[in-house]
Amino acid sequence: MKGMPVSRLMLLVFVFVSVVLMLGPVRAEAAKKISGSVGKGGKTKVTGIFPEIGEINLTMLNWGFAADDPAAARAGVVLEEIEVEKEVDRTSVPLVQACAGGRSFPEVVIVWNTGTGDEPSYLELRLYSVKVTSYSVNGSGLDDGSIPTETLSLNFDKITWSFAELRGGASGEISFACDEDNLCAVTP
């Protein structure tokens, strides 16, 4: 495969995933909760999607929101989908199936901690009614032995964002509830 153009390699990966999906779908039952944590080094672990597969290691998480209309009397926020990146591994096919089949996960929890094992979590995102809405694979850098990565987008109806100060300072929690138009408001 050395010297193979990335586009050809991407096509081979797509064909491989398609054949696996057609010939032998993975028998995996979705758990009711996806949990994850990120250590000080930026490593995120997500477990519980498919219990028999185990944990999923994420290499990136990106999320944000913006005021719908800052000048409005009752301002809401529009939440972006959460985008995560991971290396291609044995969880790839079930995640593609979740995206293609429109499978919904009732609750997803992502927790950041220091990774030292002795300190509590300091940031938690708790998502509800979660769907994998997009999937893409990236095969750049394969000529140096790198593993392809894949990017997934997670859509959700509600999110609770919690923060706890690590050194005894302030902590707090904020929740957003969204309507069918993805207009969200802070909830008590």
Coordinates of N, CA and C in Angstrom, one line a residue:
M1 N 0.8 -1.2 0.0 CA 0.0 0.0 0.0 C 0.8 1.3 0.0
K2 N 2.1 1.1 0.2 CA 3.0 2.3 0.2 C 3.0 3.0 -1.1
G3 N 2.8 4.3 -1.1 CA 2.8 5.0 -2.3 C 1.4 5.1 -2.9
M4 N 0.4 4.4 -2.3 CA -1.0 4.4 -2.9 C -1.6 5.8 -2.6
P5 N -2.2 6.4 -3.6 CA -2.9 7.7 -3.4 C -3.9 7.6 -2.3
V6 N -4.1 8.7 -1.5 CA -5.0 8.7 -0.4 C -6.5 8.4 -0.9
S7 N -6.8 9.0 -2.1 CA -8.2 8.8 -2.6 C -8.5 7.3 -2.9
R8 N -7.5 6.6 -3.4 CA -7.7 5.2 -3.6 C -7.8 4.4 -2.3
L9 N -7.0 4.8 -1.3 CA -7.1 4.1 0.0 C -8.4 4.4 0.6
M10 N -8.9 5.6 0.5 CA -10.2 6.0 1.1 C -11.3 5.1 0.4
L11 N -11.2 4.9 -0.9 CA -12.2 4.1 -1.6 C -12.1 2.7 -1.1
L12 N -10.9 2.2 -0.9 CA -10.8 0.8 -0.3 C -11.4 0.7 1.1
V13 N -11.2 1.7 1.9 CA -11.8 1.7 3.3 C -13.3 1.7 3.1
F14 N -13.8 2.6 2.3 CA -15.3 2.6 2.1 C -15.8 1.3 1.6
V15 N -15.2 0.7 0.6 CA -15.6 -0.6 0.1 C -15.6 -1.7 1.2
F16 N -14.5 -1.7 2.0 CA -14.4 -2.6 3.1 C -15.5 -2.5 4.1
V17 N -15.8 -1.3 4.5 CA -16.8 -1.0 5.5 C -18.2 -1.4 4.9
S18 N -18.4 -1.1 3.6 CA -19.7 -1.5 3.0 C -19.8 -3.0 2.9
V19 N -18.8 -3.7 2.6 CA -18.9 -5.2 2.5 C -19.1 -5.8 3.9
V20 N -18.4 -5.2 4.9 CA -18.7 -5.7 6.3 C -20.1 -5.5 6.7
L21 N -20.7 -4.3 6.3 CA -22.0 -4.0 6.7 C -23.0 -4.9 6.0
M22 N -22.7 -5.3 4.7 CA -23.6 -6.1 3.9 C -23.6 -7.6 4.3
L23 N -22.3 -8.1 4.6 CA -22.1 -9.5 4.8 C -22.4 -9.9 6.2
G24 N -22.0 -9.1 7.1 CA -22.1 -9.6 8.5 C -22.3 -8.4 9.5
P25 N -23.5 -7.9 9.6 CA -23.7 -6.8 10.6 C -23.2 -7.2 12.0
V26 N -22.6 -6.3 12.6 CA -22.1 -6.5 14.0 C -23.4 -6.6 14.9
R27 N -23.4 -7.6 15.7 CA -24.5 -7.8 16.7 C -24.2 -7.1 17.9
A28 N -24.6 -5.8 18.0 CA -24.3 -5.0 19.2 C -25.5 -4.3 19.7
E29 N -25.8 -4.5 20.9 CA -27.0 -3.8 21.5 C -26.5 -2.5 22.1
A30 N -27.2 -1.4 21.8 CA -26.8 -0.1 22.4 C -27.1 0.0 23.8
A31 N -26.2 0.5 24.6 CA -26.4 0.7 26.0 C -27.3 2.0 26.2
K32 N -27.8 2.2 27.4 CA -28.6 3.3 27.6 C -27.8 4.6 27.9
K33 N -26.5 4.4 28.1 CA -25.7 5.5 28.5 C -24.3 5.3 27.9
I34 N -23.7 6.4 27.4 CA -22.4 6.5 26.9 C -21.6 7.3 27.9
S35 N -20.6 6.8 28.5 CA -19.8 7.6 29.4 C -18.4 7.8 28.9
G36 N -17.8 8.9 29.3 CA -16.5 9.2 28.8 C -15.7 10.1 29.8
S37 N -14.4 10.1 29.6 CA -13.6 11.0 30.4 C -12.4 11.4 29.6
V38 N -11.9 12.6 30.0 CA -10.7 13.1 29.3 C -9.7 13.4 30.4
G39 N -8.5 12.9 30.2 CA -7.4 13.2 31.1 C -6.7 14.5 30.8
K40 N -5.7 14.8 31.6 CA -5.0 16.0 31.5 C -4.3 16.1 30.1
G41 N -3.9 15.0 29.6 CA -3.2 15.0 28.3 C -4.2 15.1 27.1
G42 N -5.5 15.3 27.3 CA -6.4 15.5 26.3 C -7.0 14.2 25.7
K43 N -6.9 13.1 26.4 CA -7.4 11.8 25.9 C -8.8 11.6 26.4
T44 N -9.7 11.3 25.6 CA -11.1 11.1 26.0 C -11.4 9.7 25.8
K45 N -12.1 9.1 26.8 CA -12.5 7.7 26.7 C -14.0 7.7 26.7
V46 N -14.7 7.0 25.8 CA -16.1 6.8 25.8 C -16.4 5.3 25.9
T47 N -17.2 5.0 26.9 CA -17.5 3.6 27.1 C -19.0 3.4 27.2
G48 N -19.5 2.2 27.0 CA -20.9 1.9 27.2 C -21.8 1.9 26.0
I49 N -21.3 2.3 24.8 CA -22.1 2.3 23.6 C -22.5 0.9 23.3
F50 N -21.5 0.1 23.1 CA -21.7 -1.3 22.8 C -20.9 -2.1 23.9
P51 N -21.5 -2.6 24.9 CA -20.7 -3.1 26.1 C -19.7 -4.2 25.7
E52 N -20.0 -5.1 24.7 CA -19.1 -6.1 24.4 C -17.9 -5.6 23.6
I53 N -17.9 -4.4 23.1 CA -16.8 -3.8 22.4 C -15.9 -3.1 23.4
G54 N -16.4 -2.5 24.4 CA -15.6 -1.8 25.3 C -15.5 -0.3 25.1
E55 N -14.4 0.3 25.5 CA -14.2 1.7 25.5 C -13.8 2.2 24.1
I56 N -14.2 3.5 23.9 CA -13.8 4.2 22.6 C -12.9 5.3 23.0
N57 N -11.7 5.4 22.5 CA -10.8 6.5 22.7 C -11.0 7.6 21.7
L58 N -11.3 8.8 22.2 CA -11.4 10.0 21.3 C -10.2 10.8 21.2
T59 N -9.8 11.3 20.1 CA -8.7 12.2 20.0 C -9.0 13.7 19.9
M60 N -10.3 14.0 19.8 CA -10.7 15.4 19.7 C -12.2 15.5 20.0
L61 N -12.6 16.6 20.6 CA -14.0 16.9 20.8 C -14.1 18.4 20.6
N62 N -15.1 18.8 19.8 CA -15.4 20.2 19.5 C -16.9 20.5 19.7
W63 N -17.2 21.6 20.4 CA -18.6 21.9 20.6 C -18.7 23.4 21.0
G64 N -19.8 24.0 20.6 CA -20.1 25.4 20.9 C -21.5 25.7 20.8
F65 N -21.8 27.0 21.2 CA -23.2 27.5 21.0 C -23.1 29.0 20.9
A66 N -24.2 29.6 20.4 CA -24.2 31.0 20.2 C -25.6 31.6 20.5
A67 N -25.6 32.8 20.9 CA -26.9 33.5 21.2 C -27.7 33.6 19.9
D68 N -29.0 33.2 20.0 CA -29.9 33.3 18.8 C -30.1 34.7 18.4
D69 N -30.4 35.6 19.3 CA -30.6 37.0 19.0 C -30.3 37.8 20.3
P70 N -29.1 38.3 20.4 CA -28.7 38.9 21.6 C -29.6 40.1 22.0
A71 N -30.2 40.7 21.1 CA -31.1 41.9 21.3 C -32.5 41.6 21.8
A72 N -32.9 40.3 21.6 CA -34.2 39.9 21.9 C -34.5 39.9 23.4
A73 N -35.8 40.2 23.8 CA -36.2 40.2 25.2 C -35.9 38.8 25.9
R74 N -36.3 37.8 25.2 CA -36.1 36.4 25.7 C -35.1 35.7 24.7
A75 N -33.8 35.9 25.1 CA -32.8 35.3 24.2 C -32.7 33.8 24.5
G76 N -32.4 33.1 23.4 CA -32.1 31.7 23.5 C -30.8 31.4 22.9
V77 N -30.4 30.2 22.9 CA -29.1 29.8 22.3 C -29.3 28.7 21.2
V78 N -28.5 28.7 20.2 CA -28.5 27.7 19.2 C -27.3 26.8 19.5
L79 N -27.5 25.5 19.8 CA -26.4 24.6 20.1 C -25.9 24.0 18.8
E80 N -24.6 23.9 18.7 CA -24.0 23.2 17.6 C -23.9 21.7 18.0
E81 N -23.8 20.8 16.9 CA -23.6 19.4 17.2 C -22.2 19.3 17.8
I82 N -22.1 18.2 18.6 CA -20.7 17.9 19.1 C -20.0 17.1 18.1
E83 N -18.8 17.5 17.8 CA -18.0 16.7 16.8 C -16.9 16.0 17.5
V84 N -16.7 14.7 17.3 CA -15.7 14.0 17.9 C -14.8 13.3 16.9
E85 N -13.6 13.0 17.2 CA -12.7 12.3 16.3 C -12.1 11.2 17.0
K86 N -11.9 10.1 16.3 CA -11.3 8.9 16.9 C -10.5 8.1 15.8
E87 N -9.7 7.2 16.2 CA -9.0 6.4 15.2 C -9.9 5.2 14.8
V88 N -9.8 4.8 13.6 CA -10.6 3.7 13.1 C -10.2 2.4 13.9
D89 N -11.2 1.8 14.5 CA -11.0 0.6 15.3 C -12.2 -0.3 15.3
R90 N -12.3 -1.2 16.2 CA -13.4 -2.2 16.1 C -14.8 -1.6 16.4
T91 N -14.8 -0.4 16.9 CA -16.1 0.3 17.1 C -16.6 1.0 15.9
S92 N -15.8 1.1 14.8 CA -16.1 1.9 13.7 C -17.4 1.4 13.0
V93 N -17.5 0.1 12.7 CA -18.7 -0.4 12.0 C -20.0 -0.2 12.8
P94 N -20.0 -0.5 14.1 CA -21.2 -0.2 14.9 C -21.6 1.3 14.9
L95 N -20.6 2.1 14.9 CA -20.9 3.6 14.9 C -21.5 4.0 13.5
V96 N -20.9 3.4 12.4 CA -21.5 3.7 11.1 C -22.9 3.2 11.0
Q97 N -23.2 2.0 11.6 CA -24.5 1.5 11.6 C -25.5 2.4 12.4
A98 N -25.0 2.9 13.5 CA -25.8 3.8 14.3 C -26.2 5.1 13.5
C99 N -25.2 5.6 12.8 CA -25.5 6.8 11.9 C -26.4 6.4 10.8
A100 N -26.2 5.3 10.1 CA -27.0 5.0 8.9 C -28.4 4.5 9.3
G101 N -28.5 3.9 10.5 CA -29.8 3.4 11.0 C -30.6 4.4 11.8
G102 N -30.0 5.6 12.1 CA -30.7 6.6 12.9 C -30.9 6.2 14.3
R103 N -30.1 5.3 14.8 CA -30.2 4.9 16.2 C -30.1 6.1 17.2
S104 N -30.9 6.1 18.2 CA -30.8 7.2 19.2 C -30.4 6.6 20.5
F105 N -29.5 7.3 21.2 CA -29.0 6.9 22.5 C -29.7 7.8 23.5
P106 N -30.4 7.3 24.5 CA -31.1 8.1 25.5 C -30.2 9.1 26.2
E107 N -29.0 8.7 26.6 CA -28.1 9.6 27.4 C -26.7 9.4 27.0
V108 N -25.9 10.4 26.9 CA -24.5 10.4 26.6 C -23.8 11.3 27.7
V109 N -22.8 10.8 28.3 CA -22.1 11.5 29.3 C -20.6 11.6 29.0
I110 N -20.1 12.8 28.9 CA -18.6 12.9 28.7 C -18.1 13.7 29.9
V111 N -17.1 13.1 30.5 CA -16.5 13.7 31.8 C -15.1 14.0 31.6
W112 N -14.6 15.2 31.9 CA -13.2 15.5 32.0 C -12.7 15.4 33.4
N113 N -11.5 14.8 33.5 CA -10.8 14.8 34.8 C -9.4 14.9 34.6
T114 N -8.6 15.0 35.7 CA -7.2 15.3 35.5 C -6.4 14.0 35.0
G115 N -7.0 12.9 35.1 CA -6.3 11.7 34.7 C -5.4 11.1 35.7
T116 N -5.3 11.7 36.9 CA -4.4 11.2 38.0 C -5.1 10.2 38.8
G117 N -6.4 10.1 38.7 CA -7.2 9.1 39.5 C -7.5 9.5 40.9
D118 N -6.9 10.5 41.4 CA -7.2 10.9 42.8 C -8.0 12.2 42.9
E119 N -8.2 12.9 41.8 CA -8.9 14.1 41.8 C -10.3 13.9 41.1
P120 N -11.3 14.7 41.5 CA -12.7 14.5 40.9 C -12.7 15.1 39.5
S121 N -13.8 14.7 38.9 CA -14.1 15.3 37.5 C -14.3 16.8 37.7
Y122 N -13.9 17.6 36.6 CA -14.1 19.0 36.7 C -15.0 19.5 35.6
L123 N -15.3 18.7 34.6 CA -16.3 19.2 33.6 C -17.1 18.0 33.1
E124 N -18.4 18.2 33.0 CA -19.2 17.1 32.5 C -20.2 17.6 31.5
L125 N -20.4 17.0 30.4 CA -21.4 17.3 29.4 C -22.3 16.1 29.4
R126 N -23.6 16.3 29.7 CA -24.6 15.2 29.8 C -25.6 15.5 28.7
L127 N -25.7 14.7 27.6 CA -26.5 14.9 26.5 C -27.7 13.9 26.5
Y128 N -28.8 14.3 26.0 CA -30.0 13.5 26.0 C -30.6 13.4 24.6
S129 N -31.2 12.2 24.2 CA -31.7 11.9 22.9 C -30.7 12.2 21.8
V130 N -29.6 11.4 21.9 CA -28.4 11.6 21.0 C -28.4 10.7 19.8
K131 N -28.1 11.3 18.7 CA -28.0 10.6 17.4 C -26.6 10.9 16.8
V132 N -26.0 9.9 16.2 CA -24.9 10.1 15.3 C -25.4 10.5 14.0
T133 N -25.1 11.8 13.6 CA -25.8 12.4 12.4 C -24.8 12.5 11.2
S134 N -23.5 12.3 11.4 CA -22.6 12.3 10.3 C -21.4 11.5 10.6
Y135 N -20.8 11.0 9.6 CA -19.6 10.1 9.7 C -18.7 10.4 8.5
S136 N -17.4 10.6 8.8 CA -16.4 10.7 7.7 C -15.1 10.1 8.2
V137 N -14.3 9.6 7.2 CA -13.0 9.0 7.5 C -11.9 9.8 6.8
N138 N -10.8 9.9 7.5 CA -9.7 10.7 7.0 C -8.4 9.8 7.0
G139 N -7.9 9.6 5.8 CA -6.7 8.7 5.7 C -5.4 9.4 5.4
S140 N -5.3 10.7 5.8 CA -4.1 11.4 5.5 C -2.9 10.9 6.4
G141 N -1.7 10.9 5.9 CA -0.6 10.5 6.7 C -0.4 9.0 6.8
L142 N -1.1 8.2 6.0 CA -1.0 6.8 6.1 C 0.3 6.2 5.6
D143 N 1.0 7.0 4.8 CA 2.3 6.5 4.3 C 3.4 6.4 5.4
D144 N 3.1 7.1 6.6 CA 4.0 7.0 7.7 C 3.6 6.0 8.8
G145 N 2.6 5.2 8.4 CA 2.0 4.2 9.4 C 0.9 4.7 10.3
S146 N 0.5 5.9 10.1 CA -0.6 6.4 10.9 C -1.9 5.7 10.6
I147 N -2.7 5.6 11.7 CA -4.0 4.9 11.6 C -5.0 6.0 11.1
P148 N -5.9 5.6 10.2 CA -6.9 6.6 9.7 C -7.8 7.0 10.9
T149 N -8.3 8.2 10.8 CA -9.2 8.7 11.8 C -10.6 8.9 11.2
E150 N -11.6 8.9 12.1 CA -13.0 9.2 11.6 C -13.6 10.2 12.5
T151 N -14.4 11.0 11.9 CA -15.1 12.1 12.6 C -16.6 11.8 12.6
L152 N -17.2 12.0 13.8 CA -18.6 11.8 14.0 C -19.2 13.0 14.6
S153 N -20.5 13.3 14.2 CA -21.2 14.4 14.7 C -22.3 13.9 15.6
L154 N -22.5 14.4 16.8 CA -23.6 14.0 17.7 C -24.6 15.1 17.8
N155 N -25.8 14.8 17.6 CA -26.9 15.7 17.7 C -27.7 15.3 19.0
F156 N -28.3 16.3 19.7 CA -29.0 16.0 20.9 C -30.1 17.0 21.1
D157 N -31.1 16.6 22.0 CA -32.2 17.5 22.3 C -32.0 18.4 23.5
K158 N -31.2 17.9 24.5 CA -30.9 18.6 25.7 C -29.5 18.3 26.2
I159 N -28.9 19.3 26.9 CA -27.6 19.2 27.4 C -27.5 19.8 28.8
T160 N -26.8 19.1 29.7 CA -26.5 19.7 31.0 C -25.0 19.9 31.0
W161 N -24.6 21.0 31.4 CA -23.1 21.4 31.4 C -22.8 21.7 32.9
S162 N -21.9 20.9 33.5 CA -21.6 21.0 34.9 C -20.1 21.2 35.0
F163 N -19.7 22.1 35.9 CA -18.3 22.4 36.2 C -18.0 22.4 37.7
A164 N -16.9 21.8 38.1 CA -16.5 21.8 39.5 C -15.1 22.2 39.5
E165 N -14.8 23.2 40.3 CA -13.4 23.7 40.5 C -12.6 22.6 41.1
L166 N -11.4 22.4 40.6 CA -10.5 21.4 41.1 C -9.9 21.8 42.5
R167 N -9.7 23.0 42.7 CA -9.0 23.4 43.9 C -9.8 24.1 44.9
G168 N -11.1 23.7 45.1 CA -12.0 24.2 46.1 C -12.6 25.6 45.8
G169 N -12.5 26.0 44.5 CA -13.2 27.3 44.1 C -14.6 27.1 43.8
A170 N -15.1 28.0 43.0 CA -16.5 28.0 42.6 C -16.8 26.8 41.7
S171 N -18.1 26.4 41.7 CA -18.6 25.3 40.8 C -20.0 25.7 40.4
G172 N -20.5 25.0 39.4 CA -21.9 25.4 39.0 C -22.4 24.4 37.9
E173 N -23.6 24.6 37.6 CA -24.3 23.8 36.6 C -25.2 24.6 35.8
I174 N -25.3 24.4 34.5 CA -26.2 25.1 33.6 C -26.8 24.1 32.6
S175 N -28.1 24.2 32.4 CA -28.8 23.2 31.5 C -29.4 24.0 30.4
F176 N -29.4 23.4 29.2 CA -30.1 24.0 28.0 C -31.2 23.0 27.6
A177 N -32.4 23.4 27.3 CA -33.4 22.6 26.8 C -33.7 23.1 25.4
C178 N -33.9 22.3 24.4 CA -34.1 22.7 23.0 C -35.5 22.3 22.5
D179 N -36.0 23.1 21.6 CA -37.3 22.8 20.9 C -37.0 22.2 19.6
E180 N -38.0 21.9 18.8 CA -37.9 21.2 17.6 C -37.2 22.0 16.5
D181 N -37.0 23.3 16.7 CA -36.3 24.2 15.8 C -34.9 24.4 16.2
N182 N -34.4 23.6 17.2 CA -33.1 23.7 17.7 C -32.8 25.1 18.4
L183 N -33.9 25.8 18.8 CA -33.7 27.0 19.6 C -33.7 26.5 21.1
C184 N -32.7 26.9 21.8 CA -32.5 26.4 23.2 C -32.5 27.5 24.2
A185 N -33.0 27.2 25.4 CA -33.0 28.2 26.4 C -32.5 27.6 27.7
V186 N -31.9 28.4 28.5 CA -31.4 27.9 29.8 C -32.5 27.5 30.7
T187 N -32.4 26.3 31.3 CA -33.4 25.8 32.2 C -32.9 25.7 33.6
P188 N -33.8 25.9 34.6 CA -33.3 25.8 36.0 C -32.9 24.4 36.4

